[in-house]
Amino acid sequence: MTLDISQIRKDFPILDQQVYNKPLIYFDSAASSQKPLQVLKKEEQLYLEYYGNIHRGAHFLADKATNDYEAVRDQVAAFINASSREEIIFTKGTTESINLVAFSFGEAFINEGDEIIVSEMEHHANIVPWQMMAERKGAKIVMLPFDESGILCIEQLDELISNKTKLVAVAHIANTLGTINPVEEIIRKAHEKNIKVLVDGAQAIKHIPVDVAEMDADFYAFSAHKMYGPNGVGILYGKKELLEKMPPYQGGGEMISEVTFEKTTFNELPYKFEAGTPNITSVIAFGEAVKYLQNLNIEEAAAYENELLEYATKKLKEIPGMIIYGDHAKKSGVITFNVEGIHPFDLGTMLDKMGIAVRTGRLCADPVMDHFKVQATIRISFAVYNTLEEIDSFIQALNKLVPMLS
Ligand code: PLP
């Protein structure tokens, strides 16, 4: 392994601090990762040197900001191997990307009685927009279940697919169970029946190399803030031939071509889906996050994160009363658990007081909680800046807290 983790940690000064007089251990990167200096400096540079509103300004600052903004689109297209820059739409985040597709694909392609297959392990962001669209269009949501190990029952897909099915929505990596889903196989099965597939890549994008062309995804959604980038930016990748047939999601600003009170004509892709002033600064700084990930080498980072995951899982299993949700061999990034007899909020609060940031609650995935019949859980999640020593400290903390709280 060539990754120098202590050097990498220097890029994330936020990690080098004490909270409650204890060294901070940040195990909540699945909720949002920390940002390297390269990203922060780019934001500062833009505001200090060349900030201006993009696309419309006929002046130096606007031109320079526009060039950088559009360069990030090319960069993202190359990063996920999209076939053209028109297939990259900037949004606020994964949630907005999925809402865009649910609305716009729904308007173009969904009729009364049609069906959308949604997996049981989805984040609410990949359930609720489909329900809202189904309500509007008189369509139906069909659930693709997972088993006790947190593995999708894709053998049931053949039965669940009917001649009414129009789209399958599935996470590349589940934010609760960490399962890496076989999206290529799901896409292949769906495409055999001419069904489109949206992949929610929010948790996958920083853990595995994503090649939308090879995967053949129709839509792929992700957020910058979970991949070392700034808040407020997301990507929707969509196949050009589909995006072209879909109506705009919001009206105003850059998405128009010409407006009269009688009729408005819309701009071309990708601008048709980018109404209003976008998050210029964050998009431009996001380019640095993409560069950062590329320089790290995602495969190497993933192998290291896997080492952390396996080590933490092994150590957690030694704790009496430990229940881990999701133990698929193909897992990434997160461990969600409970300890028998202990409320996760109590444990989470005590861990916080020991400097360890974890996530507690229902993890925006009520159906997963209901599947396991639990009210709440604790989740730890890793990024490339975490260390085996941090896991040791976390396990030591649990060994102290578990007997105390049981
Ligand atoms: N999908 C998954 C799998 C997630 O983990 C998340 C966030 O945790 C989202 C969607 C929503 O992402 P955002 O809040 O950035 O829109």
Coordinates of C-alpha atoms and ligand atoms in Angstrom, one line a residue:
M1 CA 0.0 0.0 0.0
T2 CA 1.4 3.4 -0.9
L3 CA -1.2 5.6 0.8
D4 CA 0.5 7.8 3.5
I5 CA -2.4 8.2 5.9
S6 CA -0.6 10.6 8.2
Q7 CA 0.2 12.8 5.2
I8 CA -3.5 12.6 4.1
R9 CA -4.7 13.6 7.5
K10 CA -2.6 16.8 7.2
D11 CA -5.0 17.8 4.3
F12 CA -7.9 17.7 6.8
P13 CA -7.0 20.1 9.6
I14 CA -10.4 19.7 11.2
L15 CA -9.4 16.2 12.3
D16 CA -6.6 17.5 14.4
Q17 CA -8.5 18.8 17.3
Q18 CA -9.8 17.9 20.8
V19 CA -13.5 17.7 21.6
Y20 CA -14.5 17.5 25.2
N21 CA -10.7 17.3 25.9
K22 CA -10.4 14.1 23.8
P23 CA -8.8 13.7 20.4
L24 CA -11.6 13.8 17.8
I25 CA -12.4 10.6 16.1
Y26 CA -14.7 11.2 13.1
F27 CA -16.6 8.1 12.2
D28 CA -19.5 9.9 10.4
S29 CA -18.2 10.2 6.9
A30 CA -21.2 8.4 5.3
A31 CA -23.3 11.4 6.5
S32 CA -20.8 13.9 5.2
S33 CA -17.1 13.6 4.7
Q34 CA -14.6 16.2 5.8
K35 CA -13.0 18.5 3.2
P36 CA -9.3 18.7 2.3
L37 CA -7.5 22.0 2.2
Q38 CA -7.4 21.9 -1.6
V39 CA -11.2 22.2 -1.7
L40 CA -11.3 24.9 1.0
K41 CA -8.6 26.9 -0.7
K42 CA -10.3 26.8 -4.0
E43 CA -13.5 28.3 -2.5
E44 CA -11.5 31.0 -0.9
Q45 CA -9.6 31.7 -4.1
L46 CA -12.7 32.1 -6.1
Y47 CA -14.3 34.5 -3.6
L48 CA -11.1 36.5 -3.3
E49 CA -10.1 36.6 -6.9
Y50 CA -12.7 35.9 -9.6
Y51 CA -16.2 35.5 -8.2
G52 CA -18.9 36.5 -10.6
N53 CA -22.3 35.0 -11.8
I54 CA -21.7 32.5 -14.6
H55 CA -23.0 32.2 -18.1
R56 CA -24.6 35.7 -18.4
G57 CA -21.8 38.1 -17.5
A58 CA -19.9 39.8 -20.3
H59 CA -16.9 40.6 -18.1
F60 CA -13.6 39.1 -17.0
L61 CA -14.7 37.7 -13.6
A62 CA -17.9 36.1 -15.0
D63 CA -16.0 34.6 -17.9
K64 CA -13.3 33.1 -15.7
A65 CA -15.9 31.7 -13.3
T66 CA -17.9 30.3 -16.2
N67 CA -14.9 28.6 -17.7
D68 CA -14.0 26.9 -14.4
Y69 CA -17.6 25.9 -13.7
E70 CA -17.9 24.3 -17.1
A71 CA -14.5 22.7 -16.8
V72 CA -15.8 20.8 -13.7
R73 CA -18.6 19.4 -15.8
D74 CA -16.0 17.9 -18.2
Q75 CA -14.0 16.7 -15.3
V76 CA -17.0 14.9 -13.8
A77 CA -17.9 13.4 -17.1
A78 CA -14.4 12.0 -17.4
F79 CA -14.4 10.8 -13.8
I80 CA -17.5 8.6 -14.2
N81 CA -16.9 7.9 -17.9
A82 CA -20.0 9.6 -19.2
S83 CA -20.1 9.8 -23.0
S84 CA -20.7 13.5 -23.1
R85 CA -20.7 16.6 -20.9
E86 CA -24.4 17.1 -21.7
E87 CA -25.2 14.1 -19.6
I88 CA -23.8 15.8 -16.4
I89 CA -26.4 17.9 -14.6
F90 CA -25.4 20.0 -11.5
T91 CA -28.0 19.8 -8.7
K92 CA -28.0 20.4 -5.0
G93 CA -27.3 16.8 -4.1
T94 CA -28.4 13.2 -4.5
T95 CA -31.8 14.1 -3.2
E96 CA -32.4 16.7 -5.8
S97 CA -31.0 14.5 -8.5
I98 CA -33.5 11.8 -7.7
N99 CA -36.3 14.2 -7.3
L100 CA -35.5 15.6 -10.7
V101 CA -35.6 12.2 -12.4
A102 CA -38.8 11.2 -10.4
F103 CA -40.6 14.3 -11.6
S104 CA -39.3 14.6 -15.1
F105 CA -39.0 11.0 -16.1
G106 CA -42.4 10.6 -14.5
E107 CA -43.9 13.3 -16.6
A108 CA -42.4 11.9 -19.8
F109 CA -42.7 8.2 -19.3
I110 CA -45.1 7.1 -16.5
N111 CA -48.8 6.5 -17.0
E112 CA -51.6 5.3 -14.7
G113 CA -51.0 1.8 -13.6
D114 CA -47.3 1.7 -14.3
E115 CA -44.9 0.3 -11.7
I116 CA -41.5 1.4 -10.3
I117 CA -39.4 -1.2 -8.4
V118 CA -37.6 0.3 -5.4
S119 CA -35.3 -1.7 -3.2
E120 CA -36.1 -2.2 0.5
M121 CA -32.6 -0.9 1.6
E122 CA -33.0 2.6 0.1
H123 CA -32.4 5.9 1.8
H124 CA -35.6 7.9 2.0
A125 CA -34.2 10.1 -0.8
N126 CA -34.7 7.1 -3.1
I127 CA -38.1 6.2 -1.9
V128 CA -40.1 9.3 -1.2
P129 CA -39.7 11.1 -4.6
W130 CA -41.0 7.9 -6.4
Q131 CA -43.9 7.8 -4.0
M132 CA -44.7 11.4 -4.7
M133 CA -44.5 10.8 -8.4
A134 CA -46.6 7.6 -8.2
E135 CA -49.3 9.5 -6.3
R136 CA -49.4 12.2 -9.0
K137 CA -49.4 9.8 -11.9
G138 CA -51.5 6.9 -10.4
A139 CA -48.5 4.6 -10.6
K140 CA -47.5 1.9 -8.1
I141 CA -44.3 1.3 -6.1
V142 CA -43.2 -2.4 -5.9
M143 CA -40.6 -3.3 -3.2
L144 CA -37.5 -5.5 -4.0
P145 CA -36.7 -7.0 -0.6
F146 CA -33.4 -7.9 1.1
D147 CA -32.6 -11.0 3.2
E148 CA -31.3 -11.2 6.8
S149 CA -27.7 -10.7 5.8
G150 CA -28.6 -7.5 4.0
I151 CA -28.4 -8.9 0.5
L152 CA -30.9 -7.9 -2.1
C153 CA -33.1 -10.8 -3.3
I154 CA -32.4 -10.1 -6.9
E155 CA -33.6 -13.6 -7.9
Q156 CA -37.1 -12.1 -7.1
L157 CA -36.6 -9.4 -9.7
D158 CA -37.9 -11.6 -12.5
E159 CA -41.1 -12.2 -10.6
L160 CA -41.5 -8.5 -9.6
I161 CA -40.9 -7.2 -13.1
S162 CA -44.2 -7.0 -15.0
N163 CA -45.1 -5.5 -18.3
K164 CA -46.1 -2.4 -16.3
T165 CA -42.6 -1.9 -14.9
K166 CA -40.9 1.3 -16.1
L167 CA -38.0 1.8 -13.8
V168 CA -35.9 0.2 -11.1
A169 CA -34.4 2.5 -8.4
V170 CA -31.5 1.0 -6.3
A171 CA -28.6 2.1 -4.2
H172 CA -25.1 1.2 -5.4
I173 CA -24.1 0.9 -1.7
A174 CA -26.7 1.0 1.0
N175 CA -26.1 3.7 3.6
T176 CA -27.3 1.4 6.5
L177 CA -26.1 -2.1 5.6
G178 CA -23.0 -1.2 3.5
T179 CA -24.1 -3.8 1.0
I180 CA -22.5 -3.3 -2.4
N181 CA -25.4 -4.2 -4.7
P182 CA -24.8 -6.0 -8.0
V183 CA -26.1 -3.0 -10.0
E184 CA -24.6 -4.3 -13.3
E185 CA -26.7 -7.5 -13.0
I186 CA -29.8 -5.5 -12.0
I187 CA -29.3 -3.2 -15.0
R188 CA -28.8 -6.1 -17.4
K189 CA -32.0 -7.9 -16.2
A190 CA -34.0 -4.6 -16.4
H191 CA -32.7 -3.7 -19.8
E192 CA -33.6 -7.1 -21.2
K193 CA -37.2 -5.9 -20.6
N194 CA -36.5 -2.4 -21.7
I195 CA -36.8 -1.0 -18.2
K196 CA -34.7 1.9 -17.1
V197 CA -32.5 1.9 -13.9
L198 CA -31.6 4.8 -11.6
V199 CA -28.6 4.0 -9.3
D200 CA -28.2 6.0 -6.1
G201 CA -24.5 6.4 -5.9
A202 CA -24.3 8.6 -2.8
Q203 CA -22.4 6.1 -0.7
A204 CA -20.5 4.5 -3.6
I205 CA -18.8 7.4 -5.3
K206 CA -15.9 7.8 -3.0
H207 CA -15.5 4.0 -2.3
I208 CA -15.5 2.4 -5.7
P209 CA -14.5 3.5 -9.2
V210 CA -17.7 4.3 -11.1
D211 CA -18.0 3.8 -14.8
V212 CA -21.5 4.6 -15.9
A213 CA -20.8 3.5 -19.5
E214 CA -19.7 0.0 -18.4
M215 CA -22.4 -0.2 -15.8
D216 CA -24.9 1.0 -18.5
A217 CA -26.9 2.9 -15.8
D218 CA -29.6 5.1 -17.2
F219 CA -29.3 7.5 -14.3
Y220 CA -26.6 7.8 -11.6
A221 CA -26.9 10.3 -8.7
F222 CA -24.4 11.4 -6.1
S223 CA -23.5 14.3 -3.7
A224 CA -20.2 16.2 -3.6
H225 CA -20.3 16.5 0.2
K226 CA -19.9 12.8 0.7
M227 CA -16.8 12.6 -1.5
Y228 CA -14.5 15.2 0.2
G229 CA -16.3 18.0 -1.8
P230 CA -18.3 21.0 -0.6
N231 CA -21.9 21.1 0.5
G232 CA -24.8 22.0 -1.8
V233 CA -23.6 20.3 -5.0
G234 CA -24.8 17.0 -6.5
I235 CA -24.6 15.3 -9.8
L236 CA -27.2 13.7 -11.9
Y237 CA -25.8 11.6 -14.7
G238 CA -28.5 10.7 -17.3
K239 CA -28.3 9.1 -20.7
K240 CA -28.6 11.9 -23.3
E241 CA -31.4 10.2 -25.2
L242 CA -33.5 10.0 -22.1
L243 CA -32.7 13.5 -20.7
E244 CA -33.6 14.9 -24.1
K245 CA -37.1 13.5 -23.9
M246 CA -37.6 14.6 -20.3
P247 CA -39.2 18.0 -19.6
P248 CA -37.5 20.6 -17.4
Y249 CA -37.8 20.1 -13.6
Q250 CA -37.7 23.8 -12.6
G251 CA -38.3 27.0 -14.5
G252 CA -36.2 30.2 -14.7
G253 CA -32.6 31.4 -15.4
E254 CA -30.3 29.3 -17.5
M255 CA -32.9 26.7 -18.5
I256 CA -34.7 29.0 -21.0
S257 CA -34.0 29.7 -24.6
E258 CA -36.6 32.4 -25.2
V259 CA -39.5 33.7 -23.2
T260 CA -42.7 35.4 -24.2
F261 CA -45.9 35.5 -22.3
E262 CA -47.4 33.2 -24.9
K263 CA -44.7 30.6 -25.0
T264 CA -41.2 29.7 -23.6
T265 CA -38.7 27.6 -25.3
F266 CA -36.1 25.7 -23.3
N267 CA -32.3 25.6 -23.5
E268 CA -30.4 22.6 -24.6
L269 CA -28.8 19.9 -22.4
P270 CA -27.4 20.1 -19.8
Y271 CA -28.7 23.7 -19.1
K272 CA -32.4 22.6 -19.6
F273 CA -32.1 21.1 -16.1
E274 CA -30.2 23.9 -14.4
A275 CA -32.6 26.7 -13.5
G276 CA -31.4 29.8 -11.6
T277 CA -28.0 30.7 -10.3
P278 CA -26.3 27.5 -9.4
N279 CA -23.9 26.9 -6.5
I280 CA -21.0 28.4 -8.4
T281 CA -18.4 28.3 -5.7
S282 CA -19.1 24.8 -4.6
V283 CA -19.2 23.4 -8.1
I284 CA -15.8 24.9 -8.8
A285 CA -14.4 23.7 -5.5
F286 CA -15.9 20.3 -6.2
G287 CA -13.4 20.0 -9.1
E288 CA -10.7 19.9 -6.5
A289 CA -12.4 17.1 -4.6
V290 CA -12.6 15.1 -7.8
K291 CA -8.9 15.7 -8.4
Y292 CA -8.2 14.8 -4.8
L293 CA -9.9 11.4 -5.2
Q294 CA -8.2 10.8 -8.5
N295 CA -4.8 11.5 -7.0
L296 CA -5.5 9.3 -4.0
N297 CA -6.4 6.5 -6.4
I298 CA -9.9 5.2 -5.5
E299 CA -8.9 1.5 -5.7
E300 CA -6.1 2.0 -3.1
A301 CA -8.3 4.1 -0.9
A302 CA -11.0 1.4 -1.1
A303 CA -8.6 -1.3 -0.2
Y304 CA -7.5 0.7 2.8
E305 CA -11.1 1.5 3.9
N306 CA -11.9 -2.2 3.5
E307 CA -9.1 -3.0 5.9
L308 CA -10.6 -0.6 8.4
L309 CA -14.0 -2.2 7.9
E310 CA -12.8 -5.7 8.4
Y311 CA -10.7 -4.8 11.5
A312 CA -13.6 -2.9 13.1
T313 CA -16.1 -5.7 12.3
K314 CA -13.8 -8.3 13.9
K315 CA -13.3 -6.2 17.0
L316 CA -17.0 -5.3 17.3
K317 CA -18.0 -8.9 17.2
E318 CA -15.9 -9.6 20.3
I319 CA -18.2 -7.3 22.3
P320 CA -20.9 -9.1 24.2
G321 CA -24.4 -8.4 23.0
M322 CA -23.2 -6.9 19.7
I323 CA -25.7 -7.0 16.8
I324 CA -24.4 -5.9 13.4
Y325 CA -27.0 -5.2 10.7
G326 CA -25.8 -6.4 7.3
D327 CA -22.9 -8.8 6.9
H328 CA -22.6 -9.2 3.1
A329 CA -19.1 -10.2 2.1
K330 CA -19.3 -7.4 -0.5
K331 CA -19.7 -4.5 1.9
S332 CA -18.2 -1.0 2.1
G333 CA -17.8 2.0 4.3
V334 CA -20.3 1.5 7.1
I335 CA -21.1 -0.7 10.1
T336 CA -24.6 -0.3 11.6
F337 CA -25.1 -2.0 15.0
N338 CA -26.8 -2.1 18.4
V339 CA -25.7 -3.6 21.7
E340 CA -28.4 -5.7 23.4
G341 CA -30.0 -3.9 26.3
I342 CA -28.5 -0.5 25.5
H343 CA -30.3 2.4 23.9
P344 CA -28.3 3.6 20.9
F345 CA -28.8 7.2 21.8
D346 CA -27.3 6.7 25.2
L347 CA -24.3 5.0 23.7
G348 CA -24.0 7.6 21.0
T349 CA -24.1 10.4 23.5
M350 CA -21.4 8.8 25.7
L351 CA -19.2 8.1 22.7
D352 CA -19.5 11.8 21.7
K353 CA -18.3 12.8 25.2
M354 CA -15.3 10.6 24.6
G355 CA -14.5 12.5 21.3
I356 CA -16.0 9.9 19.0
A357 CA -18.5 11.1 16.4
V358 CA -21.0 8.4 15.3
R359 CA -24.4 8.5 13.8
T360 CA -27.4 7.3 15.8
G361 CA -31.1 7.0 14.9
R362 CA -33.0 5.6 11.9
L363 CA -30.4 6.6 9.3
C364 CA -33.0 8.0 6.9
A365 CA -34.0 4.4 6.2
D366 CA -37.2 3.5 8.1
P367 CA -37.9 0.4 6.0
V368 CA -34.5 -1.0 7.0
M369 CA -35.2 -0.3 10.7
D370 CA -38.6 -1.9 10.3
H371 CA -37.1 -4.9 8.6
F372 CA -34.9 -5.6 11.6
K373 CA -37.7 -4.4 14.0
V374 CA -35.5 -1.8 15.7
Q375 CA -36.3 1.7 16.7
A376 CA -32.8 3.0 16.2
T377 CA -29.2 2.0 15.6
I378 CA -25.6 3.3 15.8
R379 CA -23.6 3.7 12.6
I380 CA -19.9 4.2 12.2
S381 CA -18.5 5.0 8.8
F382 CA -15.0 5.4 7.4
A383 CA -13.1 7.5 5.0
V384 CA -9.5 7.4 3.9
Y385 CA -8.4 9.6 6.8
N386 CA -9.4 7.2 9.5
T387 CA -6.9 4.8 11.1
L388 CA -6.7 1.4 12.8
E389 CA -5.6 3.3 16.0
E390 CA -8.9 5.2 16.0
I391 CA -10.7 1.9 15.8
D392 CA -8.7 0.6 18.8
S393 CA -9.7 3.7 20.8
F394 CA -13.3 3.3 19.7
I395 CA -13.3 -0.4 20.8
Q396 CA -11.7 0.6 24.1
A397 CA -14.4 3.2 24.7
L398 CA -17.1 0.6 24.0
N399 CA -15.4 -1.8 26.4
K400 CA -15.8 0.8 29.1
L401 CA -19.3 2.0 28.2
V402 CA -21.1 -1.3 27.4
P403 CA -20.8 -2.8 30.9
M404 CA -21.6 0.6 32.4
L405 CA -24.8 1.1 30.4
S406 CA -26.0 -2.5 30.3
Ligands
PLP1 N1 -28.9 8.2 -0.8 C1 -28.0 7.7 0.0 C2 -27.7 6.2 -0.1 C3 -27.5 8.4 1.1 O1 -26.7 7.8 2.0 C4 -27.9 9.8 1.2 C5 -27.4 10.6 2.3 O2 -27.0 10.1 3.4 C6 -28.7 10.3 0.3 C7 -29.2 9.5 -0.8 C8 -29.1 11.8 0.3 O3 -28.0 12.6 0.0 P1 -28.1 14.2 0.1 O4 -28.6 14.5 1.5 O5 -26.7 14.6 -0.1 O6 -29.0 14.6 -1.0

